Amino acid sequence: MDMRRRSFLAAGAAGAAGAAGAAALLGEAGTAEAATQAATEVPARRPAGFLNENVPLRDLAAKIGLRIGSAIIPQDIDTPTWNAIAASQFDVYTPGNEMKWQVVEPEQGVFDWTGADNLVSFADASRALVRGHTLCWHNQLPNWLLANVAAGDYTKTQLLDLLQQHIFTEVGRFRGRIWQWDVCNEFLTDSNPSQVDPSNWWIVNAGPECIPLAFTWAHEADRNALLFYNDYNIGGEDGSNAKHNAAFALVQGLLEDGIPIHGVGNQGHLDTQYGWSPQLLRQDLEHFASLGLKSAITEADVRTFVNNATAQVPTDNLALFAHPFEFSEMLKAVLAVPEAISFTMWGFTDSDSWVPGFFTGEGYATVYDVNQQPKQAYYSLQSELAIAAHGAPHRVKTYTPPITRPIS
Ligand code: XIL
């Protein structure tokens, strides 16, 4: 009996040819029924490309209609090894900075579209889509605009006119070539309860109507672009869900007023030193979906403390596990919600990440290391996507010995 069981397992592992052997073995000593069952249930089906480490993320995600993206900076396009990763792994790109007002209009009336144009051409060449980022944000505004506003040169109406002109110019230039626009970015306070920040530069200088107006103008300039409100900590990061609730109230209000808004972006900047609830993220994405809105993870990264900004080796070994875990769980929340249409990371290699420059002592935030080698987080995303794309392969039915009751 022992012999027989060993040969059954060995035959099963050997695949189709071995399976026939297993059936024959069972046929010898087992019931006819068992033999038929074994013969018809094997071999196991392994979908092509399933958990093959060479399959790009975008190919797996495409099978379920999800787009996988990264922020792209000029260096990503200009450095051949980086370019190869960006072109093969991702099918939606967000310019890291190249569509921000500061970059596209450095002096009033003087435009520089070089970076933005390059990004869009790179996307075309890679058969990728583009997330435009971002039209109305209090950061990275041109110095001329900040200086003129500080000097009291504009009335609110004049500032709104400038915003309208900016949106018409930029959205109009790329009309038909942008999938999603982050129209308004980071308008909410981090407090509990949270609200539209009364001290936000735009709210102070142009008034809260800048938000609905920005969406309305973006829609006029490109009827086909999906228009997003984008913010951080609106997907389970703050524990209380206070900022999520404020984002929900904001977009619900816009919808009630008939403002063209189609989605909400949760940036997804996580840090292993803080708590975060994957369940809450999924519920929050469902919550936005209940309004008929799409959603996206727009800037995912997971930072942690590192030895230095060059090597970016985590100082706490557990971070090696927290990092892929948080990436995986963010993706799984997206996978569970069909209205969540893209999962974008804020840079793909630790060499192009904004984290070391912005968070003292932190790094290791992306899925490729500083030598552009995939980290565990990359493989975790890949295996989540493989299972999502193909379904887990079904088990082979095996012979179950009769259960004998323990003698007490
Ligand atoms: C960051 C860029 O990555 C940096 O290069 C830049 O100096 C500052 O902005 N939220 C956003 C992004 O919406 O635009 C920010 O990008 C990161 C935080």
Coordinates of C-alpha atoms and ligand atoms in Angstrom, one line a residue:
M1 CA 0.0 0.0 0.0
D2 CA 2.8 2.4 0.9
M3 CA 4.5 1.6 -2.4
R4 CA 1.4 2.2 -4.3
R5 CA 0.8 5.6 -2.6
R6 CA 4.3 6.7 -3.3
S7 CA 4.1 5.8 -7.0
F8 CA 0.8 7.6 -7.2
L9 CA 2.2 10.9 -5.9
A10 CA 5.3 10.5 -8.1
A11 CA 3.2 9.8 -11.1
G12 CA 0.9 12.8 -10.4
A13 CA 3.9 15.1 -10.2
A14 CA 5.2 13.8 -13.5
G15 CA 2.2 15.3 -15.3
A16 CA 0.0 13.8 -18.0
A17 CA 2.0 10.7 -18.8
G18 CA 2.4 9.9 -15.2
A19 CA -1.3 10.5 -14.6
A20 CA -2.2 7.6 -16.9
G21 CA 0.1 5.5 -14.8
A22 CA -1.6 6.5 -11.7
A23 CA -5.0 5.6 -13.2
A24 CA -3.6 2.2 -14.1
L25 CA -2.3 1.7 -10.6
L26 CA -5.6 2.6 -9.1
G27 CA -7.3 0.4 -11.6
E28 CA -5.3 -2.6 -10.5
A29 CA -6.2 -2.4 -6.8
G30 CA -8.9 0.3 -6.4
T31 CA -12.5 0.5 -7.5
A32 CA -13.5 1.0 -11.1
E33 CA -15.1 4.3 -10.1
A34 CA -11.8 5.6 -8.6
A35 CA -9.9 4.6 -11.7
T36 CA -12.4 6.5 -14.0
Q37 CA -12.2 9.6 -11.8
A38 CA -8.4 9.7 -11.8
A39 CA -8.3 9.1 -15.6
T40 CA -10.7 12.0 -16.4
E41 CA -9.6 14.6 -13.9
V42 CA -5.9 14.9 -14.7
P43 CA -3.8 16.5 -16.0
A44 CA -3.9 19.9 -14.2
R45 CA -4.2 22.9 -16.5
R46 CA -1.5 25.5 -16.2
P47 CA -2.5 28.5 -18.3
A48 CA 0.4 29.7 -20.5
G49 CA 2.2 32.5 -18.7
F50 CA 0.9 31.7 -15.3
L51 CA 3.5 32.6 -12.7
N52 CA 6.1 32.8 -15.3
E53 CA 8.6 35.3 -14.0
N54 CA 9.1 36.8 -17.4
V55 CA 5.6 38.0 -18.0
P56 CA 5.3 41.8 -17.8
L57 CA 2.8 43.3 -15.3
R58 CA 0.9 45.1 -18.1
D59 CA 0.3 41.9 -20.0
L60 CA -1.2 40.1 -17.0
A61 CA -3.3 43.1 -16.0
A62 CA -4.6 43.6 -19.6
K63 CA -6.4 40.2 -19.3
I64 CA -8.8 41.8 -16.8
G65 CA -8.9 45.2 -18.4
L66 CA -6.7 46.8 -15.7
R67 CA -3.9 49.2 -16.6
I68 CA -0.6 49.2 -14.7
G69 CA 1.3 52.4 -14.6
S70 CA 4.2 54.4 -13.3
A71 CA 5.2 58.1 -13.0
I72 CA 7.7 58.7 -15.7
I73 CA 10.4 61.4 -15.5
P74 CA 12.7 62.4 -18.4
Q75 CA 15.5 60.1 -17.1
D76 CA 13.3 57.1 -17.4
I77 CA 12.9 57.8 -21.1
D78 CA 16.5 58.8 -21.7
T79 CA 18.2 55.9 -19.9
P80 CA 18.0 52.8 -22.1
T81 CA 17.7 50.1 -19.3
W82 CA 15.1 52.2 -17.5
N83 CA 13.2 52.9 -20.8
A84 CA 13.1 49.2 -21.5
I85 CA 11.4 48.5 -18.1
A86 CA 8.9 51.4 -18.5
A87 CA 8.0 50.4 -22.0
S88 CA 7.5 46.7 -21.3
Q89 CA 6.0 46.7 -17.8
F90 CA 3.5 49.6 -17.9
D91 CA 0.7 50.6 -20.1
V92 CA -0.2 53.9 -18.5
Y93 CA 2.3 56.7 -17.8
T94 CA 1.9 59.8 -15.6
P95 CA 4.4 62.6 -16.1
G96 CA 6.2 63.0 -12.7
N97 CA 6.4 66.8 -13.2
E98 CA 6.3 67.6 -16.9
M99 CA 2.6 68.6 -17.1
K100 CA 2.7 70.8 -14.0
W101 CA 2.1 74.5 -14.5
Q102 CA 5.5 75.4 -13.3
V103 CA 7.1 73.3 -16.0
V104 CA 4.8 74.1 -19.0
E105 CA 4.7 77.9 -18.5
P106 CA 7.9 78.9 -16.7
E107 CA 7.4 82.6 -17.7
Q108 CA 4.0 84.1 -18.4
G109 CA 3.1 83.4 -22.0
V110 CA 6.3 81.4 -22.6
F111 CA 5.5 77.7 -22.9
D112 CA 7.8 74.7 -22.7
W113 CA 6.1 71.5 -23.8
T114 CA 9.3 69.5 -24.4
G115 CA 8.9 67.1 -21.4
A116 CA 5.2 66.7 -21.8
D117 CA 5.5 66.1 -25.6
N118 CA 8.3 63.5 -25.0
L119 CA 6.2 61.7 -22.5
V120 CA 3.2 61.5 -24.8
S121 CA 5.3 60.3 -27.7
F122 CA 6.9 57.7 -25.5
A123 CA 3.5 56.5 -24.5
D124 CA 2.4 56.3 -28.2
A125 CA 5.5 54.3 -29.1
S126 CA 4.9 51.9 -26.1
R127 CA 1.2 51.6 -26.8
A128 CA 0.5 53.1 -23.4
L129 CA -2.1 55.6 -22.2
V130 CA -1.4 58.8 -20.3
R131 CA -2.7 60.2 -17.0
G132 CA -2.4 63.9 -17.2
H133 CA -1.1 65.4 -13.9
T134 CA -2.1 68.0 -12.7
L135 CA -4.1 71.1 -13.6
C136 CA -5.1 72.8 -10.4
W137 CA -2.7 72.2 -7.4
H138 CA -1.2 74.6 -4.8
N139 CA 2.3 73.2 -5.4
Q140 CA 4.7 73.6 -8.4
L141 CA 3.0 76.7 -9.6
P142 CA 5.2 79.1 -11.7
N143 CA 7.1 81.8 -9.8
W144 CA 5.5 84.5 -11.9
L145 CA 2.0 83.4 -10.9
L146 CA 3.0 83.2 -7.2
A147 CA 4.7 86.5 -7.3
N148 CA 1.9 88.3 -9.1
V149 CA -0.7 86.9 -6.7
A150 CA 1.5 87.8 -3.7
A151 CA 1.8 91.3 -5.0
G152 CA -2.0 91.5 -5.2
D153 CA -2.0 92.0 -9.0
Y154 CA -5.1 89.9 -9.7
T155 CA -8.7 89.9 -8.5
K156 CA -10.2 86.5 -7.9
T157 CA -11.9 86.8 -11.3
Q158 CA -8.6 87.5 -13.0
L159 CA -6.9 84.6 -11.3
L160 CA -9.8 82.3 -12.4
D161 CA -9.4 83.6 -15.9
L162 CA -5.7 82.6 -15.8
L163 CA -6.7 79.1 -14.6
Q164 CA -9.2 78.8 -17.3
Q165 CA -6.6 79.8 -19.9
H166 CA -4.1 77.4 -18.4
I167 CA -6.6 74.5 -18.6
F168 CA -7.8 75.3 -22.1
T169 CA -4.2 75.6 -23.3
E170 CA -2.9 72.4 -21.7
V171 CA -5.9 70.1 -22.0
G172 CA -6.5 71.5 -25.5
R173 CA -2.9 70.8 -26.6
F174 CA -3.3 67.1 -25.7
R175 CA -6.9 66.7 -26.6
G176 CA -7.7 63.1 -27.5
R177 CA -4.3 61.9 -26.1
I178 CA -5.0 61.8 -22.4
W179 CA -6.9 59.0 -20.7
Q180 CA -7.4 60.5 -17.3
W181 CA -6.7 64.0 -16.1
D182 CA -6.0 64.8 -12.4
V183 CA -7.9 68.0 -12.5
C184 CA -7.7 69.1 -8.9
N185 CA -5.0 67.8 -6.6
E186 CA -4.8 67.8 -2.8
F187 CA -7.5 70.2 -1.6
L188 CA -8.3 68.5 1.7
T189 CA -7.0 69.0 5.2
D190 CA -5.3 66.2 7.1
S191 CA -7.4 66.9 10.2
N192 CA -10.3 65.0 11.7
P193 CA -12.9 65.9 10.5
S194 CA -11.3 66.8 7.2
Q195 CA -12.6 69.5 4.8
V196 CA -11.6 71.5 1.8
D197 CA -8.6 73.4 3.2
P198 CA -9.6 77.1 3.7
S199 CA -5.9 78.0 3.7
N200 CA -5.2 76.3 0.4
W201 CA -3.5 78.7 -2.0
W202 CA -6.3 78.3 -4.6
I203 CA -9.1 78.6 -2.1
V204 CA -7.6 81.7 -0.6
N205 CA -6.8 83.5 -3.9
A206 CA -9.5 82.2 -6.3
G207 CA -12.3 80.9 -4.0
P208 CA -13.8 77.4 -3.6
E209 CA -15.5 77.8 -7.0
C210 CA -12.1 77.1 -8.6
I211 CA -12.8 73.3 -8.1
P212 CA -16.1 73.0 -10.0
L213 CA -14.8 75.5 -12.6
A214 CA -11.6 73.5 -13.2
F215 CA -13.6 70.4 -13.9
T216 CA -16.0 72.2 -16.2
W217 CA -13.2 73.8 -18.2
A218 CA -11.2 70.6 -18.5
H219 CA -14.4 68.9 -19.8
E220 CA -14.9 71.7 -22.4
A221 CA -11.4 71.3 -23.6
D222 CA -11.5 67.5 -24.0
R223 CA -14.9 65.8 -23.9
N224 CA -13.3 62.3 -23.8
A225 CA -10.8 62.6 -21.0
L226 CA -11.8 61.0 -17.7
L227 CA -11.6 63.8 -15.1
F228 CA -10.3 62.9 -11.6
Y229 CA -10.1 64.4 -8.2
N230 CA -6.7 63.2 -6.7
D231 CA -5.5 63.2 -3.1
Y232 CA -3.5 61.2 -0.6
N233 CA -4.7 59.4 2.6
I234 CA -8.3 58.9 1.2
G235 CA -8.0 55.1 1.1
G236 CA -7.7 53.8 4.7
E237 CA -4.4 55.5 5.5
D238 CA -5.6 57.8 8.3
G239 CA -7.3 55.1 10.3
S240 CA -10.4 57.3 11.0
N241 CA -11.3 57.5 7.3
A242 CA -11.9 61.2 8.0
K243 CA -10.1 62.4 4.8
H244 CA -11.9 59.8 2.7
N245 CA -15.2 61.0 4.0
A246 CA -14.3 64.6 3.1
A247 CA -13.2 63.5 -0.4
F248 CA -16.5 61.6 -0.7
A249 CA -18.5 64.6 0.3
L250 CA -16.6 66.8 -2.1
V251 CA -17.1 64.6 -5.2
Q252 CA -20.7 63.8 -4.2
G253 CA -21.4 67.6 -4.1
L254 CA -19.8 68.1 -7.5
L255 CA -21.9 65.3 -8.9
E256 CA -25.1 66.7 -7.4
D257 CA -24.2 70.1 -9.0
G258 CA -23.9 68.4 -12.4
I259 CA -20.1 69.0 -12.6
P260 CA -18.3 66.6 -15.0
I261 CA -16.2 64.4 -12.7
H262 CA -15.5 60.8 -13.5
G263 CA -13.2 59.4 -10.9
V264 CA -11.2 59.7 -7.7
G265 CA -7.5 59.0 -7.5
N266 CA -6.1 57.7 -4.2
Q267 CA -2.4 58.5 -4.4
G268 CA -1.3 55.6 -2.2
H269 CA 1.9 57.0 -0.7
L270 CA 2.4 54.5 2.2
D271 CA 5.1 54.4 4.8
T272 CA 5.9 51.2 6.7
Q273 CA 6.1 53.1 10.0
Y274 CA 2.3 53.9 10.0
G275 CA -0.7 51.8 10.2
W276 CA -3.0 51.2 7.1
S277 CA -6.1 49.2 6.5
P278 CA -6.3 47.3 3.2
Q279 CA -9.9 46.5 4.0
L280 CA -10.7 50.1 4.4
L281 CA -9.1 50.9 1.0
R282 CA -11.3 48.3 -0.7
Q283 CA -14.4 49.7 1.1
D284 CA -13.4 53.3 0.2
L285 CA -13.0 52.3 -3.5
E286 CA -16.4 50.6 -3.3
H287 CA -17.8 53.8 -1.7
F288 CA -16.6 56.0 -4.6
A289 CA -18.1 53.4 -7.0
S290 CA -21.4 53.7 -5.2
L291 CA -21.6 57.2 -6.6
G292 CA -21.0 55.9 -10.1
L293 CA -17.4 57.1 -10.1
K294 CA -14.3 55.3 -11.3
S295 CA -11.2 55.2 -9.1
A296 CA -7.5 54.6 -9.5
I297 CA -4.4 54.2 -7.4
T298 CA -2.4 57.0 -8.9
E299 CA 0.9 57.3 -7.0
A300 CA 1.6 54.1 -5.1
D301 CA 4.8 53.7 -3.3
V302 CA 5.8 52.3 0.1
R303 CA 8.7 54.1 1.8
T304 CA 10.7 52.9 4.8
F305 CA 13.8 54.0 6.7
V306 CA 17.1 53.1 4.9
N307 CA 20.8 53.2 5.5
N308 CA 21.4 56.0 3.0
A309 CA 19.8 57.6 -0.1
T310 CA 22.2 55.8 -2.5
A311 CA 22.0 52.2 -1.6
Q312 CA 18.5 52.4 0.1
V313 CA 18.9 49.3 2.2
P314 CA 16.1 49.1 4.8
T315 CA 17.4 49.5 8.4
D316 CA 14.6 47.2 9.7
N317 CA 14.6 43.7 8.2
L318 CA 10.8 43.5 8.7
A319 CA 10.4 46.3 6.2
L320 CA 11.5 43.7 3.5
F321 CA 8.2 42.0 4.3
A322 CA 6.0 45.1 5.0
H323 CA 7.0 46.6 1.7
P324 CA 5.7 43.9 -0.7
F325 CA 2.8 43.2 1.6
E326 CA 1.5 46.8 1.3
F327 CA 2.0 46.9 -2.4
S328 CA 0.2 43.6 -2.8
E329 CA -2.7 44.6 -0.6
M330 CA -3.1 47.9 -2.4
L331 CA -3.3 46.0 -5.7
K332 CA -5.7 43.4 -4.3
A333 CA -8.1 46.1 -3.2
V334 CA -8.0 47.5 -6.8
L335 CA -8.5 44.0 -8.2
A336 CA -11.7 43.5 -6.1
V337 CA -13.3 46.7 -7.4
P338 CA -14.2 46.7 -11.1
E339 CA -14.6 50.5 -11.1
A340 CA -10.9 50.8 -10.1
I341 CA -9.4 51.1 -13.6
S342 CA -5.7 51.7 -13.1
F343 CA -2.9 51.0 -10.6
T344 CA -0.1 53.5 -11.0
M345 CA 3.2 53.6 -9.0
W346 CA 5.1 56.8 -8.4
G347 CA 8.3 55.8 -10.1
F348 CA 9.4 52.2 -10.8
T349 CA 13.0 52.1 -9.5
D350 CA 14.4 53.4 -6.3
S351 CA 16.7 55.4 -8.5
D352 CA 13.9 57.5 -9.9
S353 CA 11.9 57.8 -6.7
W354 CA 11.0 61.2 -5.1
V355 CA 11.1 59.7 -1.6
P356 CA 14.8 60.1 -0.6
G357 CA 14.6 63.7 -1.6
F358 CA 11.4 64.4 0.3
F359 CA 11.4 62.2 3.3
T360 CA 14.6 62.4 5.3
G361 CA 16.2 59.0 5.9
E362 CA 13.6 57.1 3.9
G363 CA 13.6 55.3 0.6
Y364 CA 13.2 51.7 -0.9
A365 CA 9.8 52.9 -2.0
T366 CA 9.4 51.3 -5.4
V367 CA 9.3 47.8 -6.8
Y368 CA 12.8 47.8 -8.5
D369 CA 16.0 48.4 -6.5
V370 CA 18.6 51.0 -7.1
N371 CA 20.2 48.7 -9.7
Q372 CA 16.9 48.2 -11.5
Q373 CA 16.5 44.7 -10.3
P374 CA 12.9 43.6 -9.4
K375 CA 12.3 43.4 -5.6
Q376 CA 9.9 41.0 -3.8
A377 CA 7.2 43.7 -4.3
Y378 CA 7.5 43.3 -8.0
Y379 CA 7.0 39.5 -7.8
S380 CA 4.2 39.9 -5.4
L381 CA 2.3 42.2 -7.8
Q382 CA 3.1 39.8 -10.6
S383 CA 1.6 36.8 -8.8
E384 CA -1.5 38.7 -7.7
L385 CA -2.0 39.7 -11.3
A386 CA -1.4 36.2 -12.6
I387 CA -4.0 34.8 -10.3
A388 CA -6.4 37.6 -11.1
A389 CA -5.8 37.1 -14.8
H390 CA -6.0 33.4 -15.0
G391 CA -7.8 32.2 -11.8
A392 CA -5.9 29.8 -9.7
P393 CA -5.4 26.6 -11.5
H394 CA -7.8 23.9 -10.3
R395 CA -6.5 21.2 -8.0
V396 CA -6.2 17.7 -9.4
K397 CA -8.6 15.4 -7.7
T398 CA -6.7 12.8 -5.8
Y399 CA -7.7 9.4 -4.3
T400 CA -9.0 10.0 -0.7
P401 CA -8.5 7.1 1.6
P402 CA -11.5 6.2 3.8
I403 CA -11.5 8.2 7.0
T404 CA -11.0 5.9 10.0
R405 CA -12.3 7.0 13.4
P406 CA -9.6 7.3 16.0
I407 CA -10.1 4.7 18.7
S408 CA -10.6 6.4 22.0
Ligands
XIL1 C1 6.4 65.1 -6.7 C2 7.5 64.7 -7.7 O1 7.7 63.4 -7.8 C3 8.8 65.5 -7.4 O2 9.8 65.3 -8.4 C4 8.5 67.0 -7.3 O3 9.7 67.6 -6.9 C5 7.4 67.2 -6.2 O4 6.3 66.5 -6.6 N1 1.8 64.2 -4.8 C6 1.7 64.5 -6.2 C7 2.8 64.5 -7.0 O5 0.5 64.7 -6.6 O6 2.7 65.4 -8.1 C8 4.1 64.7 -6.3 O7 5.2 64.6 -7.2 C9 4.2 63.8 -5.1 C10 3.0 64.0 -4.2

